[in-house]
């Protein structure tokens, strides 16, 4: 597996071990991340390999039943490094490949509407041409972001911020649930090209109700404007703060929200029931846990 020292990748590796799988994590030579030692302690085989060394990367993939990627980055990672990993997997005779998608359904979005998802679509075209069975995991937005990076639920002013319609269904899944589902899919040789899951499908009215129930306080909705306004804000923000080398600059998150609010990348049908042992976490549960953590830290 590639990307096992990141948050999602680390959890995927843990979930694979819980399911009794033999896991091999590919890490950069000389990596000093604390996750490397933790992976070893949990029985994960750690292989240091330079992705530019094709023979070594092929050897690192040898004997695997499935290569799982949880790499995060821009073109040099999502397209170039994953292509190197894909070529090595094919050369090693690995039968299956799970790319680092973990997102809304970008196959339904127009080109240019989301830089990071355009890169995944580009790699997906290459993956579809390779002689290997591929499965992308699509999980909507990480539910965990609702209490941090995604400025939707605003606790200080007790508002739920949105653009467009308050009745647009949106897909949310926790990182933990995404990791568990990915691990189950990696050990399932019958997976199709795409698997779609959502821990909860919620409208802005639903998020409002979840925030009110979690806090015991009344939250209101705050409609900033139509989607045209959000699109304009994205354009202005990207011009003022381009940050082309950042994976998640402010305008990138805004693009993701715009995509979701349009309804175009809505996940359907959902495959939540494919692995019955997974219990899906709700938005309210995430908010309650976040509040408990915040109170404990005081």
CSV table of C-alpha atoms in Angstrom, one decimal:
chain,number,residue,atom,x,y,z
A,1,UNK,CA,0.0,0.0,0.0
A,2,UNK,CA,1.1,3.5,-0.8
A,3,UNK,CA,0.4,6.5,1.4
A,4,UNK,CA,0.2,4.6,4.6
A,5,UNK,CA,1.9,7.4,6.6
A,6,UNK,CA,-1.0,9.8,5.9
A,7,UNK,CA,-4.2,9.9,8.0
A,8,UNK,CA,-6.4,7.9,5.7
A,9,UNK,CA,-3.7,5.5,4.5
A,10,UNK,CA,-2.6,4.8,8.1
A,11,UNK,CA,-6.2,3.9,9.0
A,12,UNK,CA,-6.6,1.7,5.9
A,13,UNK,CA,-3.5,-0.2,6.9
A,14,UNK,CA,-4.8,-0.6,10.4
A,15,UNK,CA,-8.2,-1.9,9.1
A,16,UNK,CA,-6.5,-4.3,6.8
A,17,UNK,CA,-4.5,-5.7,9.7
A,18,UNK,CA,-7.8,-6.0,11.8
A,19,UNK,CA,-9.2,-8.1,8.9
A,20,UNK,CA,-6.2,-10.4,9.1
A,21,UNK,CA,-4.5,-9.2,5.9
A,22,UNK,CA,-0.7,-9.2,5.4
A,23,UNK,CA,0.1,-5.5,4.7
A,24,UNK,CA,3.2,-4.1,3.0
A,25,UNK,CA,3.6,-0.3,3.2
A,26,UNK,CA,5.7,1.5,0.6
A,27,UNK,CA,7.5,4.5,2.1
A,28,UNK,CA,10.1,7.0,1.0
A,29,UNK,CA,13.7,6.0,1.7
A,30,UNK,CA,14.8,7.5,5.0
A,31,UNK,CA,11.3,8.5,6.1
A,32,UNK,CA,11.3,9.6,9.8
A,33,UNK,CA,7.6,10.0,10.2
A,34,UNK,CA,6.4,8.5,13.5
A,35,UNK,CA,3.7,6.5,11.6
A,36,UNK,CA,6.5,4.3,10.2
A,37,UNK,CA,7.5,2.9,13.6
A,38,UNK,CA,3.8,2.5,14.5
A,39,UNK,CA,3.1,0.6,11.4
A,40,UNK,CA,5.9,-1.8,12.1
A,41,UNK,CA,4.7,-2.3,15.7
A,42,UNK,CA,1.3,-3.2,14.3
A,43,UNK,CA,2.8,-5.9,12.1
A,44,UNK,CA,2.9,-4.0,8.8
A,45,UNK,CA,5.9,-4.7,6.6
A,46,UNK,CA,7.6,-1.4,5.7
A,47,UNK,CA,9.5,-1.2,2.5
A,48,UNK,CA,11.5,1.9,1.7
A,49,UNK,CA,11.4,2.4,-2.1
A,50,UNK,CA,12.1,5.2,-4.5
A,51,UNK,CA,9.1,5.4,-7.0
A,52,UNK,CA,11.6,6.6,-9.7
A,53,UNK,CA,13.3,3.2,-9.4
A,54,UNK,CA,11.0,1.1,-11.5
A,55,UNK,CA,12.7,-2.3,-10.9
A,56,UNK,CA,12.7,-1.7,-7.1
A,57,UNK,CA,9.1,-0.6,-7.1
A,58,UNK,CA,8.0,-3.6,-9.1
A,59,UNK,CA,9.8,-5.9,-6.7
A,60,UNK,CA,8.0,-4.1,-3.8
A,61,UNK,CA,4.7,-4.9,-5.4
A,62,UNK,CA,5.5,-8.5,-6.2
A,63,UNK,CA,3.1,-11.1,-4.7
A,64,UNK,CA,0.5,-8.5,-3.7
A,65,UNK,CA,-3.2,-9.4,-4.3
A,66,UNK,CA,-4.2,-5.7,-4.4
A,67,UNK,CA,-2.2,-2.4,-4.5
A,68,UNK,CA,-4.0,0.3,-2.5
A,69,UNK,CA,-3.1,4.0,-3.0
A,70,UNK,CA,-3.8,6.7,-0.5
A,71,UNK,CA,-1.3,9.1,-1.9
A,72,UNK,CA,-2.1,12.8,-1.5
A,73,UNK,CA,-0.7,15.7,-3.6
A,74,UNK,CA,-0.9,17.4,-6.9
A,75,UNK,CA,0.1,16.3,-10.4
A,76,UNK,CA,3.5,14.9,-9.5
A,77,UNK,CA,1.8,12.6,-7.0
A,78,UNK,CA,-1.8,11.9,-8.2
A,79,UNK,CA,-0.8,11.5,-11.9
A,80,UNK,CA,3.0,10.8,-12.1
A,81,UNK,CA,3.7,8.8,-8.9
A,82,UNK,CA,0.4,6.8,-9.2
A,83,UNK,CA,1.3,6.0,-12.8
A,84,UNK,CA,4.7,4.7,-11.6
A,85,UNK,CA,2.9,2.6,-9.0
A,86,UNK,CA,0.4,1.4,-11.5
A,87,UNK,CA,3.1,0.4,-14.0
A,88,UNK,CA,5.0,-1.5,-11.2
A,89,UNK,CA,1.8,-3.3,-10.1
A,90,UNK,CA,1.1,-4.4,-13.7
A,91,UNK,CA,4.7,-5.5,-14.2
A,92,UNK,CA,4.6,-7.5,-10.9
A,93,UNK,CA,1.4,-9.2,-12.0
A,94,UNK,CA,-0.8,-7.7,-9.3
A,95,UNK,CA,-4.4,-8.4,-10.2
A,96,UNK,CA,-6.1,-5.4,-8.6
A,97,UNK,CA,-5.5,-1.6,-8.0
A,98,UNK,CA,-7.4,0.9,-5.8
A,99,UNK,CA,-6.4,4.5,-6.7
A,100,UNK,CA,-6.4,7.5,-4.4
A,101,UNK,CA,-9.8,8.9,-5.3
A,102,UNK,CA,-11.9,9.0,-2.0
A,103,UNK,CA,-14.2,11.9,-3.1
A,104,UNK,CA,-17.5,12.9,-4.6
A,105,UNK,CA,-18.3,11.4,-8.0
A,106,UNK,CA,-15.9,13.4,-10.2
A,107,UNK,CA,-16.9,11.4,-13.2
A,108,UNK,CA,-20.1,13.5,-13.4
A,109,UNK,CA,-18.4,16.8,-13.1
A,110,UNK,CA,-17.3,19.0,-16.1
A,111,UNK,CA,-13.6,19.4,-16.7
A,112,UNK,CA,-12.1,22.5,-15.0
A,113,UNK,CA,-14.6,22.6,-12.2
A,114,UNK,CA,-12.2,21.2,-9.6
A,115,UNK,CA,-8.4,21.1,-10.0
A,116,UNK,CA,-7.7,18.2,-7.7
A,117,UNK,CA,-10.6,16.1,-9.0
A,118,UNK,CA,-9.4,16.8,-12.6
A,119,UNK,CA,-6.1,15.1,-11.7
A,120,UNK,CA,-8.0,12.0,-10.4
A,121,UNK,CA,-10.0,11.9,-13.6
A,122,UNK,CA,-6.8,12.1,-15.7
A,123,UNK,CA,-5.2,9.3,-13.8
A,124,UNK,CA,-8.5,7.3,-14.0
A,125,UNK,CA,-8.3,7.4,-17.8
A,126,UNK,CA,-4.8,5.9,-17.7
A,127,UNK,CA,-5.9,3.3,-15.1
A,128,UNK,CA,-8.8,2.2,-17.3
A,129,UNK,CA,-6.4,1.5,-20.1
A,130,UNK,CA,-4.1,-0.7,-18.0
A,131,UNK,CA,-4.4,-4.5,-17.9
A,132,UNK,CA,-5.5,-4.6,-14.2
A,133,UNK,CA,-8.8,-4.6,-12.4
A,134,UNK,CA,-9.5,-1.3,-10.7
A,135,UNK,CA,-11.9,-0.1,-8.1
A,136,UNK,CA,-12.4,3.5,-7.0
A,137,UNK,CA,-13.9,4.3,-3.6
A,138,UNK,CA,-16.1,7.4,-3.7
A,139,UNK,CA,-17.3,8.6,-0.3
A,140,UNK,CA,-18.4,12.2,-0.8
A,141,UNK,CA,-16.9,14.7,1.7
A,142,UNK,CA,-15.0,13.6,4.7
A,143,UNK,CA,-17.5,14.2,7.5
A,144,UNK,CA,-14.6,15.1,9.9
A,145,UNK,CA,-14.0,18.3,7.9
A,146,UNK,CA,-17.4,19.7,9.0
A,147,UNK,CA,-15.9,20.6,12.4
A,148,UNK,CA,-12.7,22.1,10.9
A,149,UNK,CA,-11.6,22.8,7.4
A,150,UNK,CA,-15.0,23.0,5.8
A,151,UNK,CA,-16.7,26.2,6.9
A,152,UNK,CA,-20.2,24.9,6.9
A,153,UNK,CA,-21.2,24.4,10.6
A,154,UNK,CA,-20.2,27.6,12.4
A,155,UNK,CA,-20.4,26.9,16.1
A,156,UNK,CA,-19.5,30.4,17.4
A,157,UNK,CA,-22.5,32.1,15.7
A,158,UNK,CA,-24.7,29.0,15.6
A,159,UNK,CA,-25.2,29.0,11.9
A,160,UNK,CA,-25.1,26.5,9.1
A,161,UNK,CA,-23.6,28.3,6.1
A,162,UNK,CA,-24.5,27.3,2.5
A,163,UNK,CA,-25.1,28.5,-1.1
A,164,UNK,CA,-27.9,27.5,-3.4
A,165,UNK,CA,-30.6,25.2,-2.0
A,166,UNK,CA,-31.0,24.1,1.6
A,167,UNK,CA,-32.7,20.9,0.2
A,168,UNK,CA,-29.8,19.6,-1.9
A,169,UNK,CA,-28.8,16.1,-0.6
A,170,UNK,CA,-25.0,15.9,0.2
A,171,UNK,CA,-22.8,12.9,0.9
A,172,UNK,CA,-20.7,12.7,4.0
A,173,UNK,CA,-18.5,9.8,5.3
A,174,UNK,CA,-16.0,9.8,8.2
A,175,UNK,CA,-12.3,9.0,7.4
A,176,UNK,CA,-12.6,6.0,9.7
A,177,UNK,CA,-15.6,4.6,7.8
A,178,UNK,CA,-13.9,5.2,4.5
A,179,UNK,CA,-10.8,3.4,5.7
A,180,UNK,CA,-12.8,0.4,6.9
A,181,UNK,CA,-14.8,0.2,3.6
A,182,UNK,CA,-11.6,0.5,1.6
A,183,UNK,CA,-9.9,-2.3,3.5
A,184,UNK,CA,-12.9,-4.5,3.0
A,185,UNK,CA,-12.9,-3.7,-0.7
A,186,UNK,CA,-9.2,-4.4,-1.0
A,187,UNK,CA,-9.8,-8.0,0.3
A,188,UNK,CA,-12.8,-8.5,-2.0
A,189,UNK,CA,-11.8,-9.8,-5.5
A,190,UNK,CA,-15.3,-9.2,-6.9
A,191,UNK,CA,-15.5,-5.4,-6.6
A,192,UNK,CA,-16.7,-3.4,-9.6
A,193,UNK,CA,-15.0,-0.3,-11.1
A,194,UNK,CA,-16.7,2.1,-8.7
A,195,UNK,CA,-18.0,1.7,-5.2
A,196,UNK,CA,-20.0,4.6,-3.6
A,197,UNK,CA,-20.7,5.1,0.1
A,198,UNK,CA,-22.1,7.8,2.3
A,199,UNK,CA,-22.1,7.5,6.1
A,200,UNK,CA,-25.0,10.0,6.0
A,201,UNK,CA,-26.8,11.8,3.2
A,202,UNK,CA,-27.9,15.2,4.6
A,203,UNK,CA,-29.3,18.4,3.3
A,204,UNK,CA,-28.4,21.7,4.9
A,205,UNK,CA,-31.7,21.4,6.9
A,206,UNK,CA,-30.4,18.0,8.1
A,207,UNK,CA,-27.0,19.5,9.1
A,208,UNK,CA,-28.9,22.3,11.0
A,209,UNK,CA,-30.9,19.7,12.9
A,210,UNK,CA,-27.8,17.6,13.7
A,211,UNK,CA,-25.9,20.7,15.0
A,212,UNK,CA,-28.9,21.7,17.1
A,213,UNK,CA,-29.3,18.2,18.5
A,214,UNK,CA,-25.6,17.8,19.2
A,215,UNK,CA,-25.2,21.1,21.0
A,216,UNK,CA,-28.7,21.5,22.6
A,217,UNK,CA,-28.7,24.9,21.1
A,218,UNK,CA,-30.7,26.3,18.2
A,219,UNK,CA,-28.8,26.6,15.0
A,220,UNK,CA,-30.1,28.6,12.1
A,221,UNK,CA,-29.3,28.5,8.4
A,222,UNK,CA,-27.3,31.2,6.7
A,223,UNK,CA,-27.7,31.3,2.9
A,224,UNK,CA,-24.9,33.4,1.5
A,225,UNK,CA,-26.3,33.5,-2.0
A,226,UNK,CA,-26.7,31.5,-5.2
A,227,UNK,CA,-24.1,29.2,-6.7
A,228,UNK,CA,-23.2,31.9,-9.2
A,229,UNK,CA,-21.9,34.0,-6.2
A,230,UNK,CA,-19.8,31.1,-4.8
A,231,UNK,CA,-18.3,30.6,-8.3
A,232,UNK,CA,-17.4,34.3,-8.4
A,233,UNK,CA,-15.8,34.1,-5.0
A,234,UNK,CA,-13.8,31.1,-6.1
A,235,UNK,CA,-12.5,33.0,-9.1
A,236,UNK,CA,-11.6,36.1,-7.0
A,237,UNK,CA,-9.9,34.0,-4.3
A,238,UNK,CA,-7.9,32.0,-6.8
A,239,UNK,CA,-6.7,35.2,-8.3
A,240,UNK,CA,-5.8,36.9,-5.0
A,241,UNK,CA,-4.3,33.7,-3.4
A,242,UNK,CA,-3.3,31.4,-6.2
A,243,UNK,CA,-1.1,29.1,-4.1
A,244,UNK,CA,-0.5,26.7,-7.0
A,245,UNK,CA,1.7,24.4,-5.0
A,246,UNK,CA,-0.7,23.9,-2.1
A,247,UNK,CA,-2.8,20.8,-2.2
A,248,UNK,CA,-5.7,22.4,-0.4
A,249,UNK,CA,-5.6,26.2,-0.8
A,250,UNK,CA,-8.8,28.1,0.3
A,251,UNK,CA,-10.3,28.2,-3.3
A,252,UNK,CA,-9.9,24.4,-3.6
A,253,UNK,CA,-12.2,23.8,-0.7
A,254,UNK,CA,-14.6,26.3,-2.2
A,255,UNK,CA,-14.6,24.4,-5.5
A,256,UNK,CA,-15.4,21.2,-3.6
A,257,UNK,CA,-18.4,22.8,-1.9
A,258,UNK,CA,-19.6,24.3,-5.1
A,259,UNK,CA,-19.4,20.9,-6.8
A,260,UNK,CA,-21.5,19.4,-4.0
A,261,UNK,CA,-24.1,22.1,-3.9
A,262,UNK,CA,-24.7,21.7,-7.6
A,263,UNK,CA,-25.9,18.1,-7.0
A,264,UNK,CA,-24.0,16.9,-10.0
A,265,UNK,CA,-21.6,14.6,-8.1
A,266,UNK,CA,-24.3,13.0,-5.9
A,267,UNK,CA,-23.4,9.4,-5.2
A,268,UNK,CA,-25.9,6.8,-6.5
A,269,UNK,CA,-26.5,4.0,-6.0
A,270,UNK,CA,-24.9,3.6,-2.6
A,271,UNK,CA,-23.0,0.5,-1.7
A,272,UNK,CA,-23.1,0.9,2.1
A,273,UNK,CA,-24.7,-2.6,2.6
A,274,UNK,CA,-21.9,-4.4,0.7
A,275,UNK,CA,-20.0,-5.1,3.9
A,276,UNK,CA,-22.6,-5.4,6.7
A,277,UNK,CA,-20.0,-5.4,9.6
A,278,UNK,CA,-19.3,-1.7,9.0
A,279,UNK,CA,-21.4,0.7,11.3
A,280,UNK,CA,-21.8,4.0,9.6
A,281,UNK,CA,-21.1,7.1,11.8
A,282,UNK,CA,-23.7,10.0,11.5
A,283,UNK,CA,-23.0,13.7,11.4
A,284,UNK,CA,-24.5,14.2,14.8
A,285,UNK,CA,-22.2,11.6,16.3
A,286,UNK,CA,-19.2,13.4,14.8
A,287,UNK,CA,-20.3,16.8,16.2
A,288,UNK,CA,-20.9,15.3,19.7
A,289,UNK,CA,-17.5,13.7,19.7
A,290,UNK,CA,-15.9,17.0,18.5
A,291,UNK,CA,-17.6,19.0,21.2
A,292,UNK,CA,-16.5,16.5,23.9
A,293,UNK,CA,-12.9,16.7,22.7
A,294,UNK,CA,-13.0,20.5,22.7
A,295,UNK,CA,-14.4,20.6,26.3
A,296,UNK,CA,-11.8,18.1,27.5
A,297,UNK,CA,-9.0,20.2,26.0
A,298,UNK,CA,-10.2,23.3,28.0
